[in-house]
Coordinates of C-alpha atoms in Angstrom, one line a residue:
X1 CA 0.0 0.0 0.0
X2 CA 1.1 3.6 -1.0
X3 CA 2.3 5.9 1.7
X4 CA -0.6 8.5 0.0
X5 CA -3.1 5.9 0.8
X6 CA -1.8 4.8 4.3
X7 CA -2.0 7.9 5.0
X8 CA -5.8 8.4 3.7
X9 CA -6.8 5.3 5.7
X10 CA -5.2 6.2 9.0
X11 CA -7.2 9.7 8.9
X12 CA -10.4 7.9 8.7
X13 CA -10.0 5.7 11.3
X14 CA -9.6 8.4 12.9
X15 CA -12.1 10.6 12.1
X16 CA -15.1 10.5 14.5
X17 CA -18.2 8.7 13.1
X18 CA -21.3 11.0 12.0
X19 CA -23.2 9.6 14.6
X20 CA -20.7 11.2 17.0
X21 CA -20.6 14.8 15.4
X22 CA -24.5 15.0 15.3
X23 CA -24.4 14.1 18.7
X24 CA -21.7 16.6 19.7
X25 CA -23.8 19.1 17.9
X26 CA -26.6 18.6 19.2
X27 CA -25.4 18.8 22.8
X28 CA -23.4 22.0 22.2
X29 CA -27.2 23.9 20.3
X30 CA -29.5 22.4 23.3
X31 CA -26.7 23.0 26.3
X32 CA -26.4 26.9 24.6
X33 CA -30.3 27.3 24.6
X34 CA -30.5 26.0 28.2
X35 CA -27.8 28.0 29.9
X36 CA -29.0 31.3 28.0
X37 CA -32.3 30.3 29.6
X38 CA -30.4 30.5 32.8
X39 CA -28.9 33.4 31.9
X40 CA -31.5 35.5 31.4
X41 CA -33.3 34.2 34.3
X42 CA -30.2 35.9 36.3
X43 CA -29.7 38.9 34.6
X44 CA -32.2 41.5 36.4
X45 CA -30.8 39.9 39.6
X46 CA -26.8 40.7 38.7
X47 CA -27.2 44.6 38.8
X48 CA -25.6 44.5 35.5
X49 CA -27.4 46.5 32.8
X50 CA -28.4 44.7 30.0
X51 CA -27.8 48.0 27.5
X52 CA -24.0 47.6 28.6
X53 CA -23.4 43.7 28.8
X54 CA -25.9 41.1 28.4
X55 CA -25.2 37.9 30.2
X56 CA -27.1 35.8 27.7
X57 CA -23.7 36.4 25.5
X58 CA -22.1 34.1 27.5
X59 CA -24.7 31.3 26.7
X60 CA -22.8 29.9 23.7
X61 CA -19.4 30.2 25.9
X62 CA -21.0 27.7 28.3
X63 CA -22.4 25.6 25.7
X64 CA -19.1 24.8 23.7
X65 CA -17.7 23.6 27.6
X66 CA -20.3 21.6 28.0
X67 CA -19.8 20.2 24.6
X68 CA -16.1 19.7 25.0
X69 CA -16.1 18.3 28.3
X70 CA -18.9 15.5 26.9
X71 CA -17.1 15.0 23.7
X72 CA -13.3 16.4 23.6
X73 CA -11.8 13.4 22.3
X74 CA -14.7 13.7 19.4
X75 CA -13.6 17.5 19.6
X76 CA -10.2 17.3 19.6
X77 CA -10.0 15.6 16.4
X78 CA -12.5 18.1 14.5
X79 CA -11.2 21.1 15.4
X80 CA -9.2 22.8 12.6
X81 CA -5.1 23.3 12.9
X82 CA -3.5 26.7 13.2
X83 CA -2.5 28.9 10.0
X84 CA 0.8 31.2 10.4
X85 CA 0.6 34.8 12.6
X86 CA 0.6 36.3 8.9
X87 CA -2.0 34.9 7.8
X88 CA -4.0 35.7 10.8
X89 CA -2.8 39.4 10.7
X90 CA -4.2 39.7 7.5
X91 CA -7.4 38.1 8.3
X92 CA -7.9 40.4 11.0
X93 CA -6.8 43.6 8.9
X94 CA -9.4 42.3 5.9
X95 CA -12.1 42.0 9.6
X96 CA -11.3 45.3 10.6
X97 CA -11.9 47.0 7.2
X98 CA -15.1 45.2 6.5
X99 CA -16.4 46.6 10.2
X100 CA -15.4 50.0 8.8
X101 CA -17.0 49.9 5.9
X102 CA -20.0 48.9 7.6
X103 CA -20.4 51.6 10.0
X104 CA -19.2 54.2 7.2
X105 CA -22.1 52.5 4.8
X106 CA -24.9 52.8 7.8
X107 CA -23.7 56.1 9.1
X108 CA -24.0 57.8 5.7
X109 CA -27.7 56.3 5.4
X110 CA -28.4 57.5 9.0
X111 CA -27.0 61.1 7.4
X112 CA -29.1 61.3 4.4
X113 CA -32.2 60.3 5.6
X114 CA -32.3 62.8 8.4
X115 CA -31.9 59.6 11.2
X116 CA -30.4 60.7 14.2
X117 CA -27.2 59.1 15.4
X118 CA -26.9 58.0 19.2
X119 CA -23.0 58.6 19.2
X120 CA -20.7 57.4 21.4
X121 CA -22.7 58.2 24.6
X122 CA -22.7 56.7 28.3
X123 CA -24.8 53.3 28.9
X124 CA -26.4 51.9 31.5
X125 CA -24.5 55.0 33.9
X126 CA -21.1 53.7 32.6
X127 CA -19.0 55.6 30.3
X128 CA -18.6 54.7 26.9
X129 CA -14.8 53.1 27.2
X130 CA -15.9 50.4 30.1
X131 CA -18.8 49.7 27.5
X132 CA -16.2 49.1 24.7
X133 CA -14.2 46.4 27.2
X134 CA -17.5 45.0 28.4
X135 CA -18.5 44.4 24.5
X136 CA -15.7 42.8 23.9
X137 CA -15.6 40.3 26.8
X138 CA -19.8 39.5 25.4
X139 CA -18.4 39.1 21.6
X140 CA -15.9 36.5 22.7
X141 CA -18.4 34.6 25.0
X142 CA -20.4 34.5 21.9
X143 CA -17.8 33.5 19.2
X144 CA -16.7 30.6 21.5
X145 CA -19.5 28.8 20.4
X146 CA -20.4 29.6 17.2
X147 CA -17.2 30.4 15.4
X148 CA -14.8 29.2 17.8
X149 CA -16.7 25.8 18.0
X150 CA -19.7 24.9 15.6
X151 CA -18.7 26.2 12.4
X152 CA -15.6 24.2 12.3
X153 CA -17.4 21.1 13.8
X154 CA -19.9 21.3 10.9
X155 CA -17.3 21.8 8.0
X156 CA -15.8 18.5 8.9
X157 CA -19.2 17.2 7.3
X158 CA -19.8 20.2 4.8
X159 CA -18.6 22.6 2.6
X160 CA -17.6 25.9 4.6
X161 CA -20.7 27.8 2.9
X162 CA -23.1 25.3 4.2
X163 CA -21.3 25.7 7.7
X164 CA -21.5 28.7 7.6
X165 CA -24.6 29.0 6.9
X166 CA -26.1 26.3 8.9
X167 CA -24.0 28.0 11.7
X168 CA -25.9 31.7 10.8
X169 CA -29.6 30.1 11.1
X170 CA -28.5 28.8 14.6
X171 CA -27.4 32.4 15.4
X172 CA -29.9 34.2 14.1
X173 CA -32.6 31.9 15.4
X174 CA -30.9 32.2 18.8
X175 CA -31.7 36.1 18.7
X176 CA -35.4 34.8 19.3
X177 CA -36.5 38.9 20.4
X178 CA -35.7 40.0 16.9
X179 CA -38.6 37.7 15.5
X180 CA -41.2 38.7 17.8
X181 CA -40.9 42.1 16.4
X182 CA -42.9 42.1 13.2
X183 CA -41.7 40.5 9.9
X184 CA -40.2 43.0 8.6
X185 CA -38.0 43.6 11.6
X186 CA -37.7 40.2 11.5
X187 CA -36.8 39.9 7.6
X188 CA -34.5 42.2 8.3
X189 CA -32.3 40.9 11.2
X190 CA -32.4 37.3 9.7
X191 CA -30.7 39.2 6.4
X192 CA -28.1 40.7 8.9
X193 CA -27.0 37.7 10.8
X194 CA -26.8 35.7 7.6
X195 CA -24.7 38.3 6.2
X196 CA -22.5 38.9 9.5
X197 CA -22.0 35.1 10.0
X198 CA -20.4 35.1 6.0
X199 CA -17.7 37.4 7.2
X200 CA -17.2 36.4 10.3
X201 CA -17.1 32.5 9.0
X202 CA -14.8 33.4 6.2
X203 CA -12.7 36.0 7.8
X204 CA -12.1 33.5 10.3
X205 CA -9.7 31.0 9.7
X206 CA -7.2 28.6 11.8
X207 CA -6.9 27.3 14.6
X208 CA -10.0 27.2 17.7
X209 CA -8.3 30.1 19.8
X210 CA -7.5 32.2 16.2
X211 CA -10.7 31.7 14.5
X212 CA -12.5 33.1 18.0
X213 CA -10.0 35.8 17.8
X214 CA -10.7 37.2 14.7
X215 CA -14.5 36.4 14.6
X216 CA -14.6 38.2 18.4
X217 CA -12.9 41.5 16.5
X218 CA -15.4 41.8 13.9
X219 CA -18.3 40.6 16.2
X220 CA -17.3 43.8 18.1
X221 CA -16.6 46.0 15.9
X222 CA -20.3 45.3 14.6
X223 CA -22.0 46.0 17.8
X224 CA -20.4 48.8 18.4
X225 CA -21.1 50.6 14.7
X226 CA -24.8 49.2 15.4
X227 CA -24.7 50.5 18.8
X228 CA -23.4 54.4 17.6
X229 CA -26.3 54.0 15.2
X230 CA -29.0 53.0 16.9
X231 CA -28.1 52.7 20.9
X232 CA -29.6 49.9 22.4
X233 CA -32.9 49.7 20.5
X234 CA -31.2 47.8 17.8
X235 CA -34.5 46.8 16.1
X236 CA -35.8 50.0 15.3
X237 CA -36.5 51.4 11.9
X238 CA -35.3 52.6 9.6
X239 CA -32.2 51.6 11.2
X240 CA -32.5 47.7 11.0
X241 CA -33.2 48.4 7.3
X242 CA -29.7 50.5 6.9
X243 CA -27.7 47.6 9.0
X244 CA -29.6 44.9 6.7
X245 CA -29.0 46.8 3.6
X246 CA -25.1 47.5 4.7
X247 CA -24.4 44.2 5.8
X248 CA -25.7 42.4 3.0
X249 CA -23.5 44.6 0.7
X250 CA -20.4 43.5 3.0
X251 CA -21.3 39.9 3.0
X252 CA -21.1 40.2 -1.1
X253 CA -17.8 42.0 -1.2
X254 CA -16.0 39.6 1.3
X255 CA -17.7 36.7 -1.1
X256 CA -16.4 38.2 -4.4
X257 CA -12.8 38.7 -3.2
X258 CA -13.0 35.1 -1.8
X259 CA -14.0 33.6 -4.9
X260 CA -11.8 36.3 -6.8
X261 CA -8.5 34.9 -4.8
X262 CA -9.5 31.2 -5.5
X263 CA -9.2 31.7 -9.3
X264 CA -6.2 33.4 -8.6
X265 CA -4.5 30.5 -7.0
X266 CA -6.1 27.9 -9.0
X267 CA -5.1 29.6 -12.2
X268 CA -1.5 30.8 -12.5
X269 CA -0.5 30.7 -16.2
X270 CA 3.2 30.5 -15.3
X271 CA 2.2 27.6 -13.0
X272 CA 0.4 25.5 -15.1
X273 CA 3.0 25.7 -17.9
X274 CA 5.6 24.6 -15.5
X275 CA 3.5 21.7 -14.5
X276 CA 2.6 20.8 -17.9
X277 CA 5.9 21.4 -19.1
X278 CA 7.1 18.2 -16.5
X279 CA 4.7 16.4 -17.3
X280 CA 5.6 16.4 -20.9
X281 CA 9.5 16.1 -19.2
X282 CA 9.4 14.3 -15.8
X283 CA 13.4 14.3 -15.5
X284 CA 13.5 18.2 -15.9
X285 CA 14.2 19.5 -12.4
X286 CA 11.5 22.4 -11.5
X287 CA 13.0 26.1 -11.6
X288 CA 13.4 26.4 -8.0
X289 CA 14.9 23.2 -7.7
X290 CA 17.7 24.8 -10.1
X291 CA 20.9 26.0 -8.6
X292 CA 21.7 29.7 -8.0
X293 CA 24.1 31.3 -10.5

């Protein structure tokens, strides 16, 4: 037997069974729905105000430990391996410039439809740079789980788009208070969580503890450009519109480049008359296997 195929058939007696992802799934969505349960249940008693940092964030969080601690040998072998610091610099640049663009597209609709915009104002009687920190700490509880966990669990079974988009339902459908306010609120949120889970899945890329990294960022980043928009009644409109319309615009940009890069690498002219060229000559050496002159 080849080395190749040894290889092959090492991995996939390694692989967990289906049975066992499904599982692992399933006990990371039901232990996130019941902990945010809990969650919420405690808020009004934590003195915390929700406007400055919801506790229910940290639902996910507590749902991908449960999940590990049931299933981390399952886990262990899903979870993705880590890509070079460069690579994750300039996944986080490409994160931070998509959040830009964002606020800059919803903050010129704001602007030229009359809208006012909250600002960067005190919440909940703290000032606006405590709010910033306490954001952050919620968008990393959050990513744990979804980016951090689920998404790379369900591309071992999937392509990344289906992930990612089976991961954005989950996400969206966990935000159950957007879709008890009318169907075009509704429509609209749905549109933006599909959108911001695109980015934030493909944007994200490596290892566990570097994909929550860079998702957490441009989670962030999003709350806060929603939160100068519209404060903490993110489902109003016309804003939900302006964050649906912006995000969906984002989503297709971070899509096109994505597919744009693909060809890129795929095709290479120079490459593929180099490869042709030994096939043609198998004993030629390749041009980087020549010596230096």
């Amino acid at each position: 037997m080849s080395t190749t195929a040894s290889a092959r058939r090492l991995r996939t007696q390694q692989s967990p069974t289906t049975a066992r992802v499904w599982a692992a799934l399933g006990v990371y969505v039901l232990s996130t729905l019941a902990a945010s349960a809990v969650l919420l249940a405690v808020q009004p008693h934590s003195g915390i105000d929700p406007a400055a940092l919801s506790l229910v964030q940290f639902g996910p969080a507590l749902g991908a430990l449960a999940t590990w601690l049931t299933f981390r040998k399952t886990i262990a072998r899903l979870l993705p391996a880590a890509v070079s610091s460069r690579r994750v610099g300039a996944n986080a640049l490409a994160m931070v410039t998509a959040c830009v663009l964002f606020w800059l597209l919803i903050t010129m609709a704001a602007v030229i439809s009359g809208t006012a915009l909250v600002g960067p104002s005190a919440v909940g009687g703290l000032p606006f740079a405590l709010f910033l920190l306490l954001q952050l700490i919620g968008a990393g509880g959050e990513e744990i789980g979804w980016r951090g966990l689920m998404q790379p669990m369900l591309e071992s079974r999937m392509t990344r788009f289906a992930a990612i988009s089976a991961t954005g339902t989950t996400w969206a459908l966990w935000h159950v208070q957007a879709f008890a306010a009318g169907p075009v609120t509704a429509a609209c949120f749905l549109v933006s969580a599909m959108a911001f889970a695109i980015v934030l899945g493909y944007l994200g890329n490596g290892s566990f503890r570097q994909r929550v990294l860079t998702a957490a960022i441009g989670h962030w980043l999003i709350n806060i450009a929603w939160y100068l928009l519209a404060g903490d009644n993110t489902l109003d409109r016309p804003q939900i519109v302006f964050v649906a319309t912006a995000a969906a615009l984002i989503a297709t940009g971070v899509m096109a480049i994505g597919a744009l890069r693909t060809h890129r690498t795929q095709y290479r002219p120079g490459l593929d008359h180099e490869r042709s060229t030994r096939a043609a000559n198998p004993a030629e050496p390749r041009r980087h296997d020549l010596p230096h002159t």
